[in-house]
Coordinates of C-alpha atoms and ligand atoms in Angstrom, one line a residue:
X245 CA 66.3 -7.9 2.4
X246 CA 66.0 -8.1 -1.3
X247 CA 68.7 -10.1 -3.0
X248 CA 69.7 -7.5 -5.6
X249 CA 72.6 -9.8 -6.8
X250 CA 70.1 -12.1 -8.4
X251 CA 68.4 -9.4 -10.5
X252 CA 69.5 -9.3 -14.1
X253 CA 71.5 -6.3 -15.2
X254 CA 69.3 -3.8 -17.1
X255 CA 69.8 -3.9 -20.8
X256 CA 70.6 -0.2 -20.9
X257 CA 73.7 -0.5 -18.7
X258 CA 76.8 0.5 -20.7
X259 CA 78.8 -2.6 -21.8
X260 CA 81.2 -3.8 -19.3
X261 CA 79.7 -1.9 -16.4
X262 CA 78.7 -3.9 -13.4
X263 CA 75.1 -3.7 -12.3
X264 CA 75.5 -2.2 -8.9
X265 CA 72.8 -1.3 -6.4
X266 CA 70.7 0.6 -7.1
X267 CA 71.5 0.1 -10.8
X268 CA 71.3 3.5 -12.3
X269 CA 74.5 4.2 -14.0
X270 CA 76.6 7.3 -13.5
X271 CA 77.3 8.1 -17.1
X272 CA 76.1 11.6 -16.8
X273 CA 77.5 14.2 -14.4
X274 CA 76.9 12.7 -11.0
X275 CA 76.5 15.8 -9.1
X276 CA 74.5 17.9 -11.4
X277 CA 70.8 18.4 -11.4
X278 CA 70.7 20.4 -14.6
X279 CA 67.0 19.8 -15.3
X280 CA 64.1 21.9 -14.2
X281 CA 61.6 20.2 -11.8
X282 CA 57.9 20.2 -11.4
X283 CA 56.6 18.6 -8.2
X284 CA 53.1 17.3 -7.8
X285 CA 51.5 16.8 -4.5
X286 CA 47.9 15.8 -3.7
X287 CA 45.5 17.3 -1.3
X288 CA 42.1 16.5 0.3
X289 CA 41.7 12.9 -1.0
X290 CA 43.6 10.4 -3.1
X291 CA 42.6 9.1 -6.5
X292 CA 41.6 12.5 -7.9
X293 CA 43.8 12.1 -11.0
X294 CA 47.2 13.5 -9.8
X295 CA 49.0 11.0 -12.1
X296 CA 46.9 11.9 -15.1
X297 CA 47.4 15.6 -14.4
X298 CA 51.2 15.1 -14.2
X299 CA 51.1 13.1 -17.4
X300 CA 49.0 15.7 -19.3
X301 CA 51.3 18.5 -18.2
X302 CA 54.2 16.5 -19.4
X303 CA 52.5 16.3 -22.8
X304 CA 52.0 20.1 -22.8
X305 CA 55.8 20.5 -22.3
X306 CA 56.7 17.9 -24.9
X307 CA 54.4 19.6 -27.4
X308 CA 56.5 22.8 -26.7
X309 CA 59.6 20.9 -27.8
X310 CA 61.1 19.9 -24.4
X311 CA 62.4 16.5 -23.4
X312 CA 60.5 15.4 -20.3
X313 CA 60.6 12.5 -17.9
X314 CA 58.2 11.7 -15.0
X315 CA 59.1 10.2 -11.7
X316 CA 56.7 8.7 -9.1
X317 CA 57.7 8.7 -5.5
X318 CA 55.7 6.0 -3.7
X319 CA 55.5 6.3 0.1
X320 CA 54.9 2.6 0.9
X321 CA 57.7 0.4 2.3
X322 CA 57.6 -2.3 -0.3
X323 CA 60.7 -2.2 -2.5
X324 CA 58.5 -2.2 -5.6
X325 CA 54.9 -3.1 -6.4
X326 CA 56.1 -6.4 -8.1
X327 CA 55.1 -8.4 -5.1
X328 CA 52.0 -6.5 -4.2
X329 CA 48.5 -7.8 -4.8
X330 CA 46.8 -6.3 -7.8
X331 CA 43.7 -6.0 -5.6
X332 CA 45.6 -3.5 -3.5
X333 CA 47.7 -1.8 -6.0
X334 CA 46.3 -2.3 -9.5
X335 CA 48.5 -3.4 -12.4
X336 CA 52.2 -3.7 -12.1
X337 CA 53.6 -1.7 -15.1
X338 CA 56.9 -3.0 -16.5
X339 CA 59.5 -0.8 -18.1
X340 CA 62.1 -1.5 -20.8
X341 CA 64.8 -2.1 -18.2
X342 CA 62.6 -4.6 -16.3
X343 CA 61.6 -2.3 -13.4
X344 CA 58.2 -3.3 -11.9
X345 CA 56.5 0.0 -11.3
X346 CA 53.3 1.8 -10.3
X347 CA 50.5 1.9 -12.9
X348 CA 50.9 5.7 -13.1
X349 CA 54.1 5.2 -15.1
X350 CA 51.8 3.6 -17.7
X351 CA 49.8 6.9 -17.8
X352 CA 53.0 8.9 -18.2
X353 CA 54.4 6.7 -21.0
X354 CA 51.1 6.6 -22.9
X355 CA 50.2 10.3 -22.6
X356 CA 53.6 11.7 -23.3
X357 CA 54.7 8.9 -25.6
X358 CA 58.1 8.4 -23.8
X359 CA 60.0 5.4 -22.4
X360 CA 60.9 5.7 -18.8
X361 CA 63.5 3.8 -16.8
X362 CA 64.0 2.3 -13.3
X363 CA 65.0 5.6 -11.8
X364 CA 61.5 6.9 -12.4
X365 CA 59.8 4.9 -9.7
X366 CA 61.1 5.3 -6.1
X367 CA 59.6 3.8 -3.0
X368 CA 60.3 4.4 0.7
X369 CA 61.4 0.7 0.8
X370 CA 64.1 1.4 -1.8
X371 CA 65.3 4.5 0.0
X372 CA 65.6 2.8 3.4
X373 CA 67.1 -0.4 1.9
X374 CA 69.9 1.7 0.3
X375 CA 70.6 3.8 3.4
X376 CA 70.6 0.8 5.7
X377 CA 72.9 -1.1 3.4
X378 CA 75.3 1.9 3.4
X379 CA 75.2 2.0 7.1
X380 CA 76.0 -1.7 7.3
X381 CA 78.9 -1.1 5.0
X382 CA 80.2 1.5 7.4
X383 CA 79.8 4.4 4.9
X384 CA 78.6 6.8 7.6
X385 CA 81.6 6.3 9.8
X386 CA 79.7 5.8 13.0
X387 CA 77.3 8.7 12.5
X388 CA 73.7 8.6 13.7
X389 CA 71.5 7.9 10.7
X390 CA 68.4 10.2 10.6
X391 CA 65.5 10.9 8.4
X392 CA 67.0 14.4 7.8
X393 CA 69.6 14.5 6.3
X394 CA 70.2 10.8 5.4
X395 CA 66.9 9.7 4.1
X396 CA 66.1 13.0 2.5
X397 CA 69.5 13.1 0.8
X398 CA 68.9 9.6 -0.6
X399 CA 65.6 10.8 -1.9
X400 CA 67.2 13.8 -3.6
X401 CA 69.9 11.5 -5.0
X402 CA 67.2 9.4 -6.6
X403 CA 65.4 12.5 -8.0
X404 CA 68.7 13.6 -9.5
X405 CA 69.1 10.1 -11.1
X406 CA 66.3 10.8 -13.5
X407 CA 68.0 13.6 -15.4
X408 CA 71.3 11.6 -15.3
X409 CA 69.8 8.5 -16.9
X410 CA 67.5 10.2 -19.4
X411 CA 67.8 13.1 -21.7
X412 CA 65.1 14.9 -19.8
X413 CA 65.3 18.7 -19.5
X414 CA 62.2 18.9 -17.3
X415 CA 61.5 16.2 -14.7
X416 CA 58.0 16.0 -13.3
X417 CA 58.0 14.3 -9.9
X418 CA 54.7 13.0 -8.4
X419 CA 54.4 12.2 -4.7
X420 CA 52.0 9.4 -4.1
X421 CA 49.3 9.8 -1.4
X422 CA 48.0 12.9 0.1
X423 CA 49.6 15.8 2.0
X424 CA 49.3 15.0 5.7
X425 CA 50.1 11.3 5.4
X426 CA 52.8 10.2 7.8
X427 CA 54.5 8.1 5.1
X428 CA 55.0 10.9 2.6
X429 CA 56.7 13.4 5.0
X430 CA 60.3 12.6 4.1
X431 CA 59.5 13.0 0.4
X432 CA 57.9 16.3 1.0
X433 CA 60.8 17.5 3.1
X434 CA 63.2 16.5 0.3
X435 CA 61.1 18.5 -2.2
X436 CA 61.1 21.5 0.2
X437 CA 64.9 21.4 0.3
X438 CA 65.2 21.2 -3.5
X439 CA 63.7 24.7 -3.8
X440 CA 66.6 26.2 -1.9
X441 CA 69.1 23.8 -3.5
X442 CA 68.0 24.7 -7.1
X443 CA 66.3 28.0 -6.9
X444 CA 62.8 29.4 -7.8
X445 CA 63.2 29.3 -11.6
X446 CA 64.2 25.6 -11.5
X447 CA 61.4 24.3 -9.3
X448 CA 57.6 24.5 -9.5
X449 CA 55.1 23.0 -7.0
X450 CA 51.7 22.0 -8.2
X451 CA 49.1 20.9 -5.7
X452 CA 46.2 18.8 -7.0
X453 CA 43.1 19.0 -4.8
X454 CA 39.4 18.1 -4.8
X455 CA 36.4 20.4 -4.5
X456 CA 33.6 18.5 -2.8
X457 CA 30.0 19.3 -3.9
X458 CA 27.3 19.8 -1.3
X459 CA 24.1 18.6 -2.8
X460 CA 21.7 20.4 -0.3
X461 CA 23.0 23.8 -1.2
X462 CA 24.3 23.0 -4.7
X463 CA 27.8 24.4 -3.9
X464 CA 31.4 23.5 -4.4
X465 CA 33.5 23.9 -1.3
X466 CA 37.0 25.3 -1.1
X467 CA 37.7 24.8 2.6
X468 CA 39.4 21.3 2.3
X469 CA 41.7 22.8 -0.4
X470 CA 42.5 25.7 2.0
X471 CA 43.3 23.2 4.7
X472 CA 45.5 21.1 2.6
X473 CA 47.4 24.1 1.4
X474 CA 47.9 25.2 5.0
X475 CA 49.2 21.7 5.8
X476 CA 51.6 21.9 2.8
X477 CA 52.8 25.4 4.0
X478 CA 53.4 24.0 7.5
X479 CA 56.0 21.7 5.9
X480 CA 57.5 24.7 4.2
X481 CA 56.1 24.3 0.7
X482 CA 54.1 27.0 -0.9
X483 CA 52.3 25.8 -4.0
X484 CA 52.8 27.8 -7.2
X485 CA 49.8 26.3 -8.9
X486 CA 46.6 24.6 -7.7
X487 CA 44.7 22.2 -9.9
X488 CA 41.2 22.0 -8.4
X489 CA 39.5 18.8 -9.5
X490 CA 35.7 18.7 -9.5
X491 CA 32.8 16.7 -10.8
X492 CA 30.9 19.9 -11.4
X493 CA 31.6 23.2 -13.3
X494 CA 33.8 25.5 -11.2
X495 CA 32.8 29.2 -11.5
X496 CA 35.1 32.2 -11.4
X497 CA 34.2 33.1 -7.8
X498 CA 35.5 29.7 -6.6
X499 CA 38.8 30.2 -8.4
X500 CA 39.2 33.7 -7.0
X501 CA 38.5 32.4 -3.5
X502 CA 41.2 29.7 -3.8
X503 CA 43.6 32.2 -5.2
X504 CA 43.0 34.6 -2.3
X505 CA 43.0 32.1 0.5
X506 CA 45.8 30.0 -0.8
X507 CA 48.0 32.8 -1.9
X508 CA 48.3 31.6 -5.5
X509 CA 48.0 33.9 -8.6
X510 CA 44.5 33.7 -10.1
X511 CA 45.9 32.5 -13.4
X512 CA 47.6 29.6 -11.5
X513 CA 44.3 28.3 -10.1
X514 CA 43.2 25.7 -12.7
X515 CA 39.8 24.2 -12.4
X516 CA 39.7 20.8 -13.9
X517 CA 36.2 19.3 -14.3
X518 CA 36.0 15.5 -14.7
X519 CA 35.8 14.4 -18.3
X520 CA 34.8 11.0 -19.6
X521 CA 37.5 11.3 -22.2
X522 CA 40.8 11.0 -20.5
X523 CA 42.8 12.2 -23.5
X524 CA 40.9 15.5 -23.5
X525 CA 42.8 16.6 -20.3
X526 CA 45.9 18.0 -22.1
X527 CA 43.6 20.0 -24.3
X528 CA 41.7 21.4 -21.3
X529 CA 44.9 22.3 -19.6
X530 CA 46.3 24.0 -22.7
X531 CA 43.1 26.0 -22.9
X532 CA 43.6 27.1 -19.3
X533 CA 47.1 28.3 -20.4
X534 CA 48.9 25.9 -18.0
X535 CA 51.7 25.4 -20.4
X536 CA 52.3 29.1 -20.9
X537 CA 52.3 29.7 -17.2
X538 CA 54.8 26.9 -16.5
X539 CA 57.2 28.0 -19.3
X540 CA 56.9 31.6 -17.9
X541 CA 57.6 30.6 -14.3
X542 CA 60.4 28.2 -15.1
X543 CA 61.9 30.7 -17.5
X544 CA 61.9 28.3 -20.4
X545 CA 62.6 29.6 -23.8
X546 CA 60.0 29.5 -26.6
X547 CA 60.9 26.5 -28.7
X548 CA 57.8 25.8 -30.7
X549 CA 54.1 26.3 -30.8
X550 CA 52.2 23.2 -29.6
X551 CA 50.4 21.5 -32.3
X552 CA 47.3 19.7 -31.0
X553 CA 45.7 18.7 -34.3
X554 CA 46.4 15.0 -33.8
X555 CA 45.1 15.0 -30.3
X556 CA 42.0 16.9 -31.2
X557 CA 41.3 14.3 -33.9
X558 CA 41.8 11.6 -31.3
X559 CA 39.4 13.2 -28.9
X560 CA 36.8 13.8 -31.7
X561 CA 37.1 10.2 -32.7
X562 CA 36.6 9.0 -29.1
X563 CA 33.4 11.2 -28.9
X564 CA 32.0 10.0 -32.3
X565 CA 29.3 7.4 -32.1
X566 CA 30.7 4.2 -33.5
X567 CA 29.7 0.6 -34.1
X568 CA 30.3 -1.5 -31.0
X569 CA 32.6 -4.5 -30.7
X570 CA 32.3 -6.6 -27.5
X571 CA 35.4 -8.0 -26.0
X572 CA 35.4 -10.4 -23.0
X573 CA 38.4 -10.0 -20.6
X574 CA 38.7 -13.2 -18.5
X575 CA 40.7 -12.6 -15.4
X576 CA 40.7 -13.1 -11.7
X577 CA 40.9 -9.5 -10.6
X578 CA 38.1 -8.2 -12.8
X579 CA 36.3 -6.4 -9.9
X580 CA 39.2 -4.0 -10.0
X581 CA 39.6 -2.7 -13.5
X582 CA 42.9 -1.0 -12.6
X583 CA 44.4 -4.4 -12.4
X584 CA 44.2 -4.7 -16.2
X585 CA 44.5 -1.0 -17.1
X586 CA 47.2 -1.3 -19.8
X587 CA 45.3 -4.1 -21.5
X588 CA 42.1 -2.1 -21.4
X589 CA 43.9 1.0 -22.8
X590 CA 45.6 -1.0 -25.5
X591 CA 42.2 -2.4 -26.6
X592 CA 40.8 1.2 -26.6
X593 CA 43.7 2.4 -28.8
X594 CA 43.2 -0.3 -31.3
X595 CA 39.4 0.4 -31.3
X596 CA 40.1 4.0 -32.0
X597 CA 42.3 3.2 -35.0
X598 CA 39.6 0.8 -36.4
X599 CA 36.9 3.4 -35.8
X600 CA 34.8 1.1 -33.5
X601 CA 33.6 1.5 -29.9
X602 CA 35.0 -1.0 -27.4
X603 CA 32.6 -2.6 -25.0
X604 CA 34.4 -4.6 -22.3
X605 CA 32.7 -7.6 -20.8
X606 CA 34.5 -8.3 -17.5
X607 CA 34.4 -12.0 -16.8
X608 CA 35.6 -13.6 -13.6
X609 CA 37.5 -16.8 -14.4
X610 CA 36.6 -18.5 -11.1
X611 CA 32.9 -17.9 -11.9
X612 CA 33.3 -19.7 -15.3
X613 CA 34.4 -22.8 -13.4
X614 CA 31.1 -22.7 -11.6
X615 CA 29.2 -22.4 -14.8
X616 CA 28.5 -18.7 -14.4
X617 CA 29.4 -15.8 -16.7
X618 CA 29.1 -17.9 -19.9
X619 CA 26.4 -15.7 -21.3
X620 CA 29.0 -12.9 -21.4
X621 CA 31.5 -15.2 -23.2
X622 CA 28.8 -16.1 -25.7
X623 CA 28.1 -12.4 -26.4
X624 CA 31.8 -11.6 -26.9
X625 CA 33.1 -11.0 -30.4
X626 CA 36.6 -11.7 -29.1
X627 CA 38.2 -13.0 -25.9
X628 CA 41.3 -11.7 -24.1
X629 CA 43.0 -13.7 -21.3
X630 CA 45.6 -11.4 -19.7
X631 CA 48.5 -12.1 -17.4
X632 CA 48.3 -13.5 -14.0
X633 CA 49.8 -15.7 -11.2
X634 CA 48.6 -18.5 -9.0
X635 CA 46.1 -21.3 -9.6
X636 CA 42.8 -19.6 -8.7
X637 CA 40.5 -19.4 -11.7
X638 CA 43.0 -21.1 -14.0
X639 CA 40.6 -23.8 -15.2
X640 CA 38.0 -21.2 -16.0
X641 CA 40.5 -19.4 -18.3
X642 CA 41.4 -22.7 -19.9
X643 CA 37.7 -23.3 -20.6
X644 CA 37.4 -19.9 -22.1
X645 CA 40.3 -20.7 -24.4
X646 CA 38.7 -24.0 -25.3
X647 CA 35.5 -22.1 -26.2
X648 CA 37.5 -19.7 -28.3
X649 CA 39.2 -22.5 -30.2
X650 CA 36.2 -24.7 -30.9
X651 CA 33.9 -21.8 -31.7
X652 CA 36.5 -19.9 -33.7
X653 CA 36.2 -16.8 -31.6
X654 CA 39.2 -14.5 -31.9
X655 CA 41.5 -15.0 -28.9
X656 CA 44.4 -13.0 -27.6
X657 CA 46.4 -14.5 -24.8
X658 CA 48.9 -12.3 -22.9
X659 CA 51.6 -14.0 -21.0
X660 CA 49.6 -16.3 -18.8
X661 CA 46.9 -16.2 -21.5
X662 CA 49.4 -17.6 -24.0
X663 CA 50.5 -20.3 -21.5
X664 CA 46.9 -21.4 -21.0
X665 CA 46.1 -21.4 -24.7
X666 CA 49.1 -23.8 -25.1
X667 CA 47.8 -26.0 -22.2
X668 CA 44.3 -26.1 -23.6
X669 CA 45.6 -27.0 -27.1
X670 CA 47.9 -29.7 -25.7
X671 CA 45.1 -31.3 -23.7
X672 CA 43.1 -31.5 -26.9
X673 CA 45.8 -32.3 -29.5
X674 CA 47.9 -34.7 -27.5
X675 CA 44.8 -36.2 -25.8
X676 CA 46.4 -35.4 -22.4
X677 CA 43.8 -33.9 -20.1
X678 CA 46.4 -33.6 -17.5
X679 CA 48.7 -31.3 -19.5
X680 CA 49.5 -28.3 -17.4
X681 CA 52.0 -25.7 -16.3
X682 CA 54.2 -26.8 -13.4
X683 CA 53.1 -23.5 -11.8
X684 CA 49.7 -25.1 -11.2
X685 CA 50.5 -28.8 -11.1
X686 CA 54.0 -29.6 -10.1
X687 CA 53.5 -33.4 -10.9
X688 CA 51.8 -33.0 -14.3
X689 CA 52.8 -35.8 -16.7
X690 CA 52.8 -33.3 -19.5
X691 CA 54.5 -30.1 -18.4
X692 CA 53.9 -28.0 -21.5
X693 CA 54.7 -24.9 -19.6
X694 CA 57.6 -25.2 -17.2
X695 CA 60.0 -23.1 -15.1
X696 CA 62.8 -21.5 -17.0
X697 CA 66.1 -23.2 -16.0
X698 CA 67.6 -20.0 -14.6
X699 CA 64.5 -19.6 -12.4
X700 CA 64.9 -22.9 -10.6
X701 CA 67.5 -21.6 -8.2
X702 CA 65.7 -18.4 -7.2
X703 CA 64.1 -18.2 -3.8
X704 CA 63.4 -14.5 -3.5
X705 CA 60.2 -13.4 -5.1
X706 CA 60.9 -9.7 -5.7
X707 CA 62.4 -8.5 -9.0
X708 CA 63.6 -11.9 -10.0
X709 CA 61.4 -12.9 -12.9
X710 CA 62.4 -12.5 -16.6
X711 CA 61.7 -8.8 -16.8
X712 CA 61.9 -6.1 -19.3
X713 CA 62.7 -5.8 -23.0
X714 CA 63.8 -8.8 -25.0
X715 CA 64.0 -9.3 -28.7
X716 CA 61.6 -11.6 -30.6
X717 CA 62.1 -12.8 -34.1
X718 CA 59.0 -13.2 -36.2
X719 CA 58.5 -16.2 -38.5
X720 CA 57.5 -15.1 -42.0
X721 CA 54.1 -16.1 -43.2
X722 CA 52.5 -16.1 -39.8
X723 CA 49.6 -14.0 -38.4
X724 CA 52.1 -12.3 -36.0
X725 CA 54.5 -11.3 -38.8
X726 CA 51.7 -10.0 -40.9
X727 CA 50.4 -7.9 -38.0
X728 CA 53.7 -6.4 -37.1
X729 CA 55.1 -6.1 -40.7
X730 CA 58.5 -6.5 -39.2
X731 CA 61.1 -9.2 -38.8
X732 CA 62.3 -8.4 -35.3
X733 CA 60.6 -6.7 -32.4
X734 CA 61.4 -5.9 -28.8
X735 CA 58.7 -6.4 -26.2
X736 CA 58.4 -6.2 -22.4
X737 CA 58.3 -9.3 -20.3
X738 CA 57.3 -10.4 -16.8
X739 CA 57.2 -14.1 -16.3
X740 CA 58.9 -17.0 -14.6
X741 CA 57.5 -19.9 -16.6
X742 CA 57.9 -20.6 -20.3
X743 CA 56.9 -22.9 -23.1
X744 CA 58.6 -26.3 -22.8
X745 CA 60.5 -26.9 -26.0
X746 CA 60.0 -30.7 -25.9
X747 CA 56.4 -30.0 -27.0
X748 CA 57.3 -27.8 -29.9
X749 CA 57.2 -30.6 -32.5
X750 CA 54.2 -32.5 -31.3
X751 CA 52.1 -29.4 -31.0
X752 CA 53.3 -28.1 -34.4
X753 CA 52.2 -31.3 -36.0
X754 CA 48.6 -30.6 -34.7
X755 CA 48.4 -27.1 -36.0
X756 CA 50.1 -24.8 -33.5
X757 CA 52.6 -22.4 -35.0
X758 CA 55.4 -20.7 -33.1
X759 CA 55.5 -17.4 -34.9
X760 CA 57.8 -15.5 -32.5
X761 CA 61.0 -17.0 -31.1
X762 CA 63.9 -15.4 -29.2
X763 CA 66.8 -14.8 -31.6
X764 CA 68.8 -17.7 -30.0
X765 CA 66.0 -20.0 -31.0
X766 CA 65.5 -21.1 -27.4
X767 CA 62.3 -19.4 -26.2
X768 CA 58.8 -19.4 -27.7
X769 CA 57.6 -15.8 -27.6
X770 CA 54.4 -16.1 -29.7
X771 CA 52.2 -19.1 -30.4
X772 CA 49.2 -19.1 -32.8
X773 CA 46.8 -21.6 -34.3
X774 CA 46.7 -22.3 -38.0
X775 CA 43.2 -23.5 -38.3
X776 CA 41.6 -20.5 -36.7
X777 CA 40.8 -16.9 -37.7
X778 CA 42.9 -15.5 -34.8
X779 CA 44.1 -17.4 -31.9
X780 CA 47.3 -16.0 -30.7
X781 CA 49.2 -15.8 -27.5
X782 CA 52.4 -13.8 -26.5
X783 CA 54.8 -14.7 -23.7
X784 CA 55.4 -11.0 -23.4
X785 CA 53.1 -8.1 -22.6
X786 CA 52.4 -6.1 -25.8
X787 CA 49.9 -3.9 -23.9
X788 CA 52.8 -1.9 -22.2
X789 CA 53.9 -0.4 -25.5
X790 CA 50.6 0.6 -27.0
X791 CA 50.0 4.3 -27.4
X792 CA 46.7 6.2 -28.2
X793 CA 47.9 7.3 -31.6
X794 CA 50.1 4.3 -32.2
X795 CA 48.2 1.2 -31.1
X796 CA 50.0 -2.1 -30.8
X797 CA 49.7 -4.1 -34.0
X798 CA 48.7 -7.3 -32.3
X799 CA 45.8 -5.6 -30.5
X800 CA 44.7 -4.1 -33.9
X801 CA 44.9 -7.5 -35.6
X802 CA 43.0 -9.1 -32.8
X803 CA 40.3 -6.5 -32.8
X804 CA 40.0 -6.5 -36.6
X805 CA 39.4 -10.3 -36.4
X806 CA 36.7 -9.7 -33.8
X807 CA 35.0 -7.1 -36.0
X808 CA 35.1 -9.4 -38.9
X809 CA 33.6 -12.2 -37.0
X810 CA 30.8 -10.0 -35.6
X811 CA 30.2 -8.2 -38.9
X812 CA 31.0 -4.9 -37.3
X813 CA 32.1 -2.3 -39.9
X814 CA 35.6 -0.9 -39.3
X815 CA 38.2 1.4 -41.0
X816 CA 39.7 -1.0 -43.5
X817 CA 42.6 1.0 -44.8
X818 CA 44.2 2.1 -41.5
X819 CA 47.7 0.6 -41.5
X820 CA 49.1 -0.2 -38.1
X821 CA 51.2 2.7 -37.2
X822 CA 53.5 0.8 -34.8
X823 CA 57.0 1.8 -35.8
X824 CA 59.1 1.0 -32.8
X825 CA 61.5 -1.9 -32.8
Ligands
LIG21 N1 52.5 -16.9 -14.0 C1 53.1 -16.9 -15.2 C2 54.6 -17.0 -15.2 O1 55.2 -16.6 -14.2 C3 52.6 -15.8 -16.1 C4 53.0 -14.5 -15.7 C5 52.3 -13.3 -16.3 O2 51.2 -13.5 -16.8 N2 52.8 -12.1 -16.2 O3 55.2 -17.3 -16.1

């Protein structure tokens, strides 16, 4: 069982309130579910873009003046994805309050430009852990605990928690997986109950399906969609809208057929053809009048006309042919790009603002150790070393950092990438080839990166790192301070190890600058080199707060340095639009 007692209290908990399982506070009416709900289910196959569809629909509603939040219900038994391998699950997305969540929450935050909280990602593991701990406490007075009503009630309680802990008027709830999976049944049953609990004008079911293309006859097929709607109906849910994803244009007859067989209004059958420009999806859905249909069905008042000008410009800029800047990302999960999705997105946002085209060079760190992949490193105009855990491929990343330092190639280190930049510099500056992090060499004579004191006593691995938003004070006159243009920033963290302060002075003497420090002066948050165009590492993860129209200033500064080194022309006068503190 997870030891919740060891998890830090979320920063947003009202002062004086104890952090109780499962954390979310009760400062809004406990029993009310005053919001309107849109439920997203998936049919036919997974990975058809249900998360992006939900995010884009959230944007449609935000553009109409509504406060929205999005929640992901994940059917797996893990309590959170924090302990899952990125190979299986992709990136772990971290929220302000330190929740370790599914990468879809990153889509939601970026698309809608909102900040979500811990209540927005629920897993089967959390639901069962809560019900079982209540049973052990005797809360059920000897009753038999069953999926219906105990598990489904706990799911509904957690759905209700979103509107209680946010200002959301409309909550979008996405169920992971595909209809028909054994794991997702309790979630679907809870959603079914919510229609009778809340009424038709407060709930809307959107089913996202896939239309396979048969090459031999050149047709799109609706049969799998029909079957998956039948499956959904057998659980008692009738979809109000069907979003039919396809790689090929969908003609009117297909839409009519889906409407007829699936008993959905024709205007609520929305064909969505794959687009290479992700940010075009809200525009496509707007054109298909999805926003109007939803506001009509949920009886939402007319607040304001959506204004898509900024998005249209964004999409036009993505489509414009631009000079290319090549960035190497050195990681150990590079085969699965989803493992670094926020880093990739943040780089794309920065590239958009600078008016350049990002070309990613994916470099496997373990290959570098074998002498392979160096041609990509040499082609790169800038190098990013992202976060990571465990010792595989570490020396390859350190070699990449050494190359960046000696060849004066712009370098951005994120969390682990910052720690490795420090290790590399210590090995060189202190002439200590054995300098290391105690994560990789417990007996190193020069532990420049070490376990945080409050981490030494922790034995549970889930949810126990230094997680979430913490302030960072910027030192005037540094690259970091110039990039942010602010004195104090708040950034999201996820780490167990940190810079060992015994090495601050010796490394400073050799040209390392600690440009971001926690306000109590204890923790190094940003390190940079003085004798280098841009070699900077952050203990936090700036990628989680980057937005398409508001790129993160450190990514912009890094990419600008990369453009300058490569002689790639870029928009010179674009100020960094990062305004959040
Ligand atoms: N493994 C390192 C730590 O725990 C870095 C973590 C990360 O990159 N997110 O401190």
